[in-house]
Amino acid sequence: MARITLDSVRKRYGETMAVDGVSLTVDDGEIVGMLGPSGCGKTTTLRTVAGFETPTAGTVSFDERDVTHVPPENRNVGLVFQEYALFDNMTVRGNVAFGLKMRGVGKSERRARADELLDMLGIGEMADRDPTTLSGGQQQRVGLARALAIEPSVLLLDEPMTGLDAKLKARLRDEVGDLLTELDVTGLYVTHDQEEAMLMCDRIAVMNEGRIEQVGTPREVYESPATEFVSEFVALDAPDLPFVRW
């Protein structure tokens, strides 16, 4: 894994400043949540870390390596999207092993790695299934397994639980949160869901209009909001939430 460093990152689209001077460090093995309303710049920030967007100004580094202008395929980044983006012409196992195949890993090693991750995520018996026959929660697990299969330096998750029903989302929060902790993954977790960020992340960066308003642990953000926006946006009923990362 790698430490992620964003230094004064800006991203402009014409007259619109989508990301405005974002500086943030995600330590090795840490999960940081990018929390904020739609259009606040959190997904653009994640896409800049992934290499899908080139910043107008500022730099992105993994450990001591400046990757600002390095293409996505050379960044060793694992991606999990809300749409899952699974290949329907491959089995579940084929989807998980796809990145390894592109890297020239042998068939037996690809299969073993894919089966290991599917077992870890509790869906090993579905390895030979068509991914279109799976539920949303099962597809999400396949997407996570595929992202982890390449042993990425950085894991990026963009609203991965959007569209799941509340009961399934609650179960997956616990299971995926435990897995990320066990794997000691360095990651950015983009969400608009305050409770999800509180439960899944070691620290939270609250964004508004392209800027980070506060960075802190879930407890710090909830109990000591730095701005009026943070206070209003992170307005949760704390006694009803098991803040597992507090």
mmCIF file of C-alpha atoms in Angstrom:
data_model
loop_
_atom_site.group_PDB
_atom_site.id
_atom_site.type_symbol
_atom_site.label_atom_id
_atom_site.label_comp_id
_atom_site.label_asym_id
_atom_site.label_seq_id
_atom_site.Cartn_x
_atom_site.Cartn_y
_atom_site.Cartn_z
ATOM 1 C CA MET A 1 0.000 0.000 0.000
ATOM 2 C CA ALA A 2 0.996 3.632 -0.353
ATOM 3 C CA ARG A 3 0.479 6.981 1.324
ATOM 4 C CA ILE A 4 -1.658 9.353 -0.778
ATOM 5 C CA THR A 5 -0.750 13.046 -0.797
ATOM 6 C CA LEU A 6 -2.760 15.766 -2.515
ATOM 7 C CA ASP A 7 -1.014 19.129 -2.493
ATOM 8 C CA SER A 8 -3.091 22.217 -3.386
ATOM 9 C CA VAL A 9 -5.024 20.314 -6.061
ATOM 10 C CA ARG A 10 -7.337 22.360 -8.263
ATOM 11 C CA LYS A 11 -9.518 21.189 -11.122
ATOM 12 C CA ARG A 12 -11.301 23.681 -13.342
ATOM 13 C CA TYR A 13 -13.833 22.966 -16.097
ATOM 14 C CA GLY A 14 -14.165 26.184 -18.066
ATOM 15 C CA GLU A 15 -15.434 28.779 -15.605
ATOM 16 C CA THR A 16 -16.308 26.165 -12.964
ATOM 17 C CA MET A 17 -13.815 25.339 -10.215
ATOM 18 C CA ALA A 18 -14.770 21.773 -9.264
ATOM 19 C CA VAL A 19 -11.877 21.259 -6.838
ATOM 20 C CA ASP A 20 -10.379 24.324 -5.223
ATOM 21 C CA GLY A 21 -7.043 23.922 -3.468
ATOM 22 C CA VAL A 22 -7.492 20.510 -1.845
ATOM 23 C CA SER A 23 -4.592 19.326 0.323
ATOM 24 C CA LEU A 24 -4.939 15.972 2.052
ATOM 25 C CA THR A 25 -2.755 13.083 3.211
ATOM 26 C CA VAL A 26 -4.058 9.520 3.548
ATOM 27 C CA ASP A 27 -1.587 7.486 5.562
ATOM 28 C CA ASP A 28 -0.523 3.966 4.675
ATOM 29 C CA GLY A 29 -3.290 1.591 5.767
ATOM 30 C CA GLU A 30 -5.803 4.372 6.474
ATOM 31 C CA ILE A 31 -9.306 4.768 5.035
ATOM 32 C CA VAL A 32 -10.339 8.410 4.623
ATOM 33 C CA GLY A 33 -13.904 9.280 3.724
ATOM 34 C CA MET A 34 -14.628 12.103 1.287
ATOM 35 C CA LEU A 35 -17.992 13.279 2.587
ATOM 36 C CA GLY A 36 -20.231 15.962 1.149
ATOM 37 C CA PRO A 37 -23.330 16.748 -0.904
ATOM 38 C CA SER A 38 -23.655 16.093 -4.629
ATOM 39 C CA GLY A 39 -21.497 18.455 -6.682
ATOM 40 C CA CYS A 40 -19.102 19.330 -3.861
ATOM 41 C CA GLY A 41 -16.031 17.966 -5.704
ATOM 42 C CA LYS A 42 -15.473 14.697 -3.893
ATOM 43 C CA THR A 43 -15.808 12.425 -6.947
ATOM 44 C CA THR A 44 -13.654 14.762 -9.051
ATOM 45 C CA THR A 45 -11.013 14.551 -6.329
ATOM 46 C CA LEU A 46 -11.172 10.753 -6.391
ATOM 47 C CA ARG A 47 -10.967 10.688 -10.198
ATOM 48 C CA THR A 48 -7.882 12.908 -9.979
ATOM 49 C CA VAL A 49 -6.249 10.435 -7.599
ATOM 50 C CA ALA A 50 -7.166 7.610 -10.002
ATOM 51 C CA GLY A 51 -5.658 9.461 -12.965
ATOM 52 C CA PHE A 52 -8.891 9.914 -14.925
ATOM 53 C CA GLU A 53 -8.593 13.668 -14.421
ATOM 54 C CA THR A 54 -5.439 15.786 -14.595
ATOM 55 C CA PRO A 55 -5.431 18.644 -12.085
ATOM 56 C CA THR A 56 -5.365 22.202 -13.344
ATOM 57 C CA ALA A 57 -2.871 22.909 -10.561
ATOM 58 C CA GLY A 58 -1.277 21.020 -7.684
ATOM 59 C CA THR A 59 0.168 17.527 -7.389
ATOM 60 C CA VAL A 60 -0.852 13.979 -6.483
ATOM 61 C CA SER A 61 1.744 11.626 -4.970
ATOM 62 C CA PHE A 62 1.824 7.989 -3.874
ATOM 63 C CA ASP A 63 4.506 7.767 -1.191
ATOM 64 C CA GLU A 64 7.336 9.868 -2.676
ATOM 65 C CA ARG A 65 6.309 9.279 -6.295
ATOM 66 C CA ASP A 66 4.641 12.151 -8.138
ATOM 67 C CA VAL A 67 1.837 10.550 -10.175
ATOM 68 C CA THR A 68 0.110 13.770 -11.277
ATOM 69 C CA HIS A 69 0.668 13.008 -14.974
ATOM 70 C CA VAL A 70 0.944 9.223 -14.754
ATOM 71 C CA PRO A 71 -1.858 7.439 -16.685
ATOM 72 C CA PRO A 72 -4.375 5.391 -14.658
ATOM 73 C CA GLU A 73 -3.086 2.029 -15.860
ATOM 74 C CA ASN A 74 0.340 2.786 -14.404
ATOM 75 C CA ARG A 75 -0.833 3.864 -10.943
ATOM 76 C CA ASN A 76 -1.749 0.416 -9.540
ATOM 77 C CA VAL A 77 -5.089 1.675 -8.266
ATOM 78 C CA GLY A 78 -8.083 -0.505 -7.401
ATOM 79 C CA LEU A 79 -11.495 1.004 -8.190
ATOM 80 C CA VAL A 80 -14.961 0.194 -6.866
ATOM 81 C CA PHE A 81 -17.858 2.104 -8.433
ATOM 82 C CA GLN A 82 -21.528 2.369 -7.511
ATOM 83 C CA GLU A 83 -22.435 0.873 -10.918
ATOM 84 C CA TYR A 84 -20.232 -2.212 -10.253
ATOM 85 C CA ALA A 85 -19.235 -2.217 -13.980
ATOM 86 C CA LEU A 86 -18.915 -5.997 -14.150
ATOM 87 C CA PHE A 87 -18.328 -7.764 -17.481
ATOM 88 C CA ASP A 88 -21.443 -9.779 -18.354
ATOM 89 C CA ASN A 89 -19.532 -11.940 -20.830
ATOM 90 C CA MET A 90 -17.375 -13.390 -18.031
ATOM 91 C CA THR A 91 -18.093 -15.478 -14.973
ATOM 92 C CA VAL A 92 -17.749 -14.001 -11.508
ATOM 93 C CA ARG A 93 -14.308 -15.596 -11.234
ATOM 94 C CA GLY A 94 -13.345 -14.216 -14.654
ATOM 95 C CA ASN A 95 -14.316 -10.719 -13.550
ATOM 96 C CA VAL A 96 -12.185 -10.922 -10.419
ATOM 97 C CA ALA A 97 -9.219 -12.345 -12.324
ATOM 98 C CA PHE A 98 -9.441 -9.899 -15.243
ATOM 99 C CA GLY A 99 -6.879 -7.380 -13.953
ATOM 100 C CA LEU A 100 -4.427 -10.166 -13.210
ATOM 101 C CA LYS A 101 -4.864 -11.548 -16.735
ATOM 102 C CA MET A 102 -4.067 -8.115 -18.188
ATOM 103 C CA ARG A 103 -0.852 -8.157 -16.163
ATOM 104 C CA GLY A 104 0.220 -11.504 -17.558
ATOM 105 C CA VAL A 105 -0.395 -13.577 -14.430
ATOM 106 C CA GLY A 106 -0.743 -17.298 -15.157
ATOM 107 C CA LYS A 107 -4.130 -19.009 -15.241
ATOM 108 C CA SER A 108 -3.687 -21.156 -12.132
ATOM 109 C CA GLU A 109 -2.434 -18.222 -10.065
ATOM 110 C CA ARG A 110 -5.297 -16.024 -11.310
ATOM 111 C CA ARG A 111 -7.838 -18.653 -10.364
ATOM 112 C CA ALA A 112 -6.348 -19.193 -6.914
ATOM 113 C CA ARG A 113 -6.260 -15.469 -6.148
ATOM 114 C CA ALA A 114 -9.818 -14.940 -7.370
ATOM 115 C CA ASP A 115 -11.166 -17.889 -5.387
ATOM 116 C CA GLU A 116 -9.342 -16.706 -2.254
ATOM 117 C CA LEU A 117 -10.943 -13.273 -2.431
ATOM 118 C CA LEU A 118 -14.404 -14.596 -3.271
ATOM 119 C CA ASP A 119 -14.208 -16.937 -0.281
ATOM 120 C CA MET A 120 -13.053 -14.059 1.910
ATOM 121 C CA LEU A 121 -16.101 -12.061 0.838
ATOM 122 C CA GLY A 122 -18.470 -14.948 1.434
ATOM 123 C CA ILE A 123 -19.431 -15.606 -2.188
ATOM 124 C CA GLY A 124 -16.997 -18.362 -3.165
ATOM 125 C CA GLU A 125 -19.846 -20.639 -4.260
ATOM 126 C CA MET A 126 -20.790 -18.087 -6.921
ATOM 127 C CA ALA A 127 -17.477 -18.177 -8.790
ATOM 128 C CA ASP A 128 -18.931 -19.832 -11.887
ATOM 129 C CA ARG A 129 -22.098 -17.724 -11.998
ATOM 130 C CA ASP A 130 -23.025 -15.084 -14.563
ATOM 131 C CA PRO A 131 -22.668 -11.756 -12.682
ATOM 132 C CA THR A 132 -26.004 -10.538 -14.087
ATOM 133 C CA THR A 133 -27.758 -13.210 -11.997
ATOM 134 C CA LEU A 134 -26.392 -11.802 -8.729
ATOM 135 C CA SER A 135 -28.072 -9.390 -6.359
ATOM 136 C CA GLY A 136 -26.787 -5.841 -5.960
ATOM 137 C CA GLY A 137 -24.982 -6.717 -2.754
ATOM 138 C CA GLN A 138 -23.342 -9.753 -4.336
ATOM 139 C CA GLN A 139 -22.247 -7.717 -7.357
ATOM 140 C CA GLN A 140 -20.750 -5.130 -5.027
ATOM 141 C CA ARG A 141 -18.647 -7.840 -3.391
ATOM 142 C CA VAL A 142 -17.469 -9.048 -6.792
ATOM 143 C CA GLY A 143 -16.468 -5.498 -7.673
ATOM 144 C CA LEU A 144 -14.515 -5.206 -4.426
ATOM 145 C CA ALA A 145 -12.802 -8.562 -5.015
ATOM 146 C CA ARG A 146 -11.819 -7.476 -8.542
ATOM 147 C CA ALA A 147 -10.345 -4.235 -7.205
ATOM 148 C CA LEU A 148 -8.343 -6.068 -4.536
ATOM 149 C CA ALA A 149 -7.125 -8.882 -6.804
ATOM 150 C CA ILE A 150 -4.334 -6.771 -8.324
ATOM 151 C CA GLU A 151 -3.034 -5.950 -4.829
ATOM 152 C CA PRO A 152 -3.388 -2.208 -5.460
ATOM 153 C CA SER A 153 -1.262 0.461 -3.847
ATOM 154 C CA VAL A 154 -4.436 2.486 -3.355
ATOM 155 C CA LEU A 155 -8.112 1.499 -3.202
ATOM 156 C CA LEU A 156 -10.699 4.059 -4.365
ATOM 157 C CA LEU A 157 -14.401 3.565 -3.644
ATOM 158 C CA ASP A 158 -16.964 5.890 -5.228
ATOM 159 C CA GLU A 159 -20.405 5.659 -3.560
ATOM 160 C CA PRO A 160 -20.120 1.829 -3.542
ATOM 161 C CA MET A 161 -23.333 1.267 -1.560
ATOM 162 C CA THR A 162 -25.641 3.637 -3.399
ATOM 163 C CA GLY A 163 -28.803 1.876 -4.526
ATOM 164 C CA LEU A 164 -28.686 -0.907 -1.955
ATOM 165 C CA ASP A 165 -31.615 -1.292 0.427
ATOM 166 C CA ALA A 166 -31.091 -0.133 4.014
ATOM 167 C CA LYS A 167 -30.883 -3.607 5.562
ATOM 168 C CA LEU A 168 -28.313 -4.867 3.054
ATOM 169 C CA LYS A 169 -26.324 -1.643 3.292
ATOM 170 C CA ALA A 170 -26.111 -1.977 7.090
ATOM 171 C CA ARG A 171 -24.812 -5.547 6.825
ATOM 172 C CA LEU A 172 -22.276 -4.732 4.110
ATOM 173 C CA ARG A 173 -20.985 -1.712 6.039
ATOM 174 C CA ASP A 174 -19.945 -4.016 8.842
ATOM 175 C CA GLU A 175 -18.561 -6.773 6.609
ATOM 176 C CA VAL A 176 -16.659 -4.533 4.184
ATOM 177 C CA GLY A 177 -15.411 -2.296 6.986
ATOM 178 C CA ASP A 178 -13.978 -5.314 8.799
ATOM 179 C CA LEU A 179 -12.397 -6.591 5.570
ATOM 180 C CA LEU A 180 -10.701 -3.268 4.776
ATOM 181 C CA THR A 181 -9.321 -3.164 8.316
ATOM 182 C CA GLU A 182 -8.068 -6.753 8.046
ATOM 183 C CA LEU A 183 -6.364 -6.099 4.690
ATOM 184 C CA ASP A 184 -4.716 -2.882 5.933
ATOM 185 C CA VAL A 185 -5.787 -1.077 2.764
ATOM 186 C CA THR A 186 -4.988 2.572 1.985
ATOM 187 C CA GLY A 187 -8.131 4.075 0.542
ATOM 188 C CA LEU A 188 -10.383 6.984 -0.289
ATOM 189 C CA TYR A 189 -14.078 6.321 0.282
ATOM 190 C CA VAL A 190 -16.430 8.797 -1.425
ATOM 191 C CA THR A 191 -19.945 9.069 -0.032
ATOM 192 C CA HIS A 192 -22.735 11.553 0.633
ATOM 193 C CA ASP A 193 -23.990 9.353 3.498
ATOM 194 C CA GLN A 194 -22.838 10.663 6.891
ATOM 195 C CA GLU A 195 -23.525 7.427 8.751
ATOM 196 C CA GLU A 196 -21.652 5.390 6.166
ATOM 197 C CA ALA A 197 -18.595 7.643 6.475
ATOM 198 C CA MET A 198 -18.723 7.506 10.260
ATOM 199 C CA LEU A 199 -18.815 3.715 10.309
ATOM 200 C CA MET A 200 -16.409 2.911 7.462
ATOM 201 C CA CYS A 201 -13.609 5.436 7.765
ATOM 202 C CA ASP A 202 -10.698 6.208 10.088
ATOM 203 C CA ARG A 203 -10.909 9.919 9.258
ATOM 204 C CA ILE A 204 -13.343 12.058 7.311
ATOM 205 C CA ALA A 205 -12.714 14.996 4.973
ATOM 206 C CA VAL A 206 -15.909 17.052 4.708
ATOM 207 C CA MET A 207 -16.129 18.865 1.366
ATOM 208 C CA ASN A 208 -18.242 21.813 0.266
ATOM 209 C CA GLU A 209 -18.068 23.732 -3.015
ATOM 210 C CA GLY A 210 -14.746 22.197 -4.015
ATOM 211 C CA ARG A 211 -12.973 22.772 -0.713
ATOM 212 C CA ILE A 212 -12.264 20.704 2.369
ATOM 213 C CA GLU A 213 -13.960 22.318 5.355
ATOM 214 C CA GLN A 214 -12.649 19.897 7.989
ATOM 215 C CA VAL A 215 -10.566 16.742 8.326
ATOM 216 C CA GLY A 216 -10.762 14.651 11.463
ATOM 217 C CA THR A 217 -11.845 11.418 13.071
ATOM 218 C CA PRO A 218 -15.584 10.705 13.088
ATOM 219 C CA ARG A 219 -15.713 11.827 16.722
ATOM 220 C CA GLU A 220 -13.858 15.074 16.011
ATOM 221 C CA VAL A 221 -16.057 15.925 13.054
ATOM 222 C CA TYR A 222 -19.253 15.142 14.928
ATOM 223 C CA GLU A 223 -18.412 16.633 18.323
ATOM 224 C CA SER A 224 -16.278 19.596 17.189
ATOM 225 C CA PRO A 225 -17.444 20.768 13.740
ATOM 226 C CA ALA A 226 -15.066 23.387 12.367
ATOM 227 C CA THR A 227 -17.667 25.345 10.373
ATOM 228 C CA GLU A 228 -21.391 25.939 10.269
ATOM 229 C CA PHE A 229 -21.623 23.819 7.121
ATOM 230 C CA VAL A 230 -19.986 20.829 8.834
ATOM 231 C CA SER A 231 -22.268 21.246 11.848
ATOM 232 C CA GLU A 232 -25.381 21.202 9.673
ATOM 233 C CA PHE A 233 -24.251 18.489 7.264
ATOM 234 C CA VAL A 234 -23.077 16.033 9.914
ATOM 235 C CA ALA A 235 -26.277 16.369 11.920
ATOM 236 C CA LEU A 236 -26.655 12.776 13.097
ATOM 237 C CA ASP A 237 -28.356 11.191 16.083
ATOM 238 C CA ALA A 238 -25.137 9.997 17.725
ATOM 239 C CA PRO A 239 -26.669 7.787 20.470
ATOM 240 C CA ASP A 240 -28.214 5.558 17.795
ATOM 241 C CA LEU A 241 -24.948 5.046 15.924
ATOM 242 C CA PRO A 242 -22.288 2.487 16.901
ATOM 243 C CA PHE A 243 -19.254 4.558 15.902
ATOM 244 C CA VAL A 244 -16.953 1.594 15.466
ATOM 245 C CA ARG A 245 -13.950 3.677 14.376
ATOM 246 C CA TRP A 246 -14.204 6.103 17.272
#
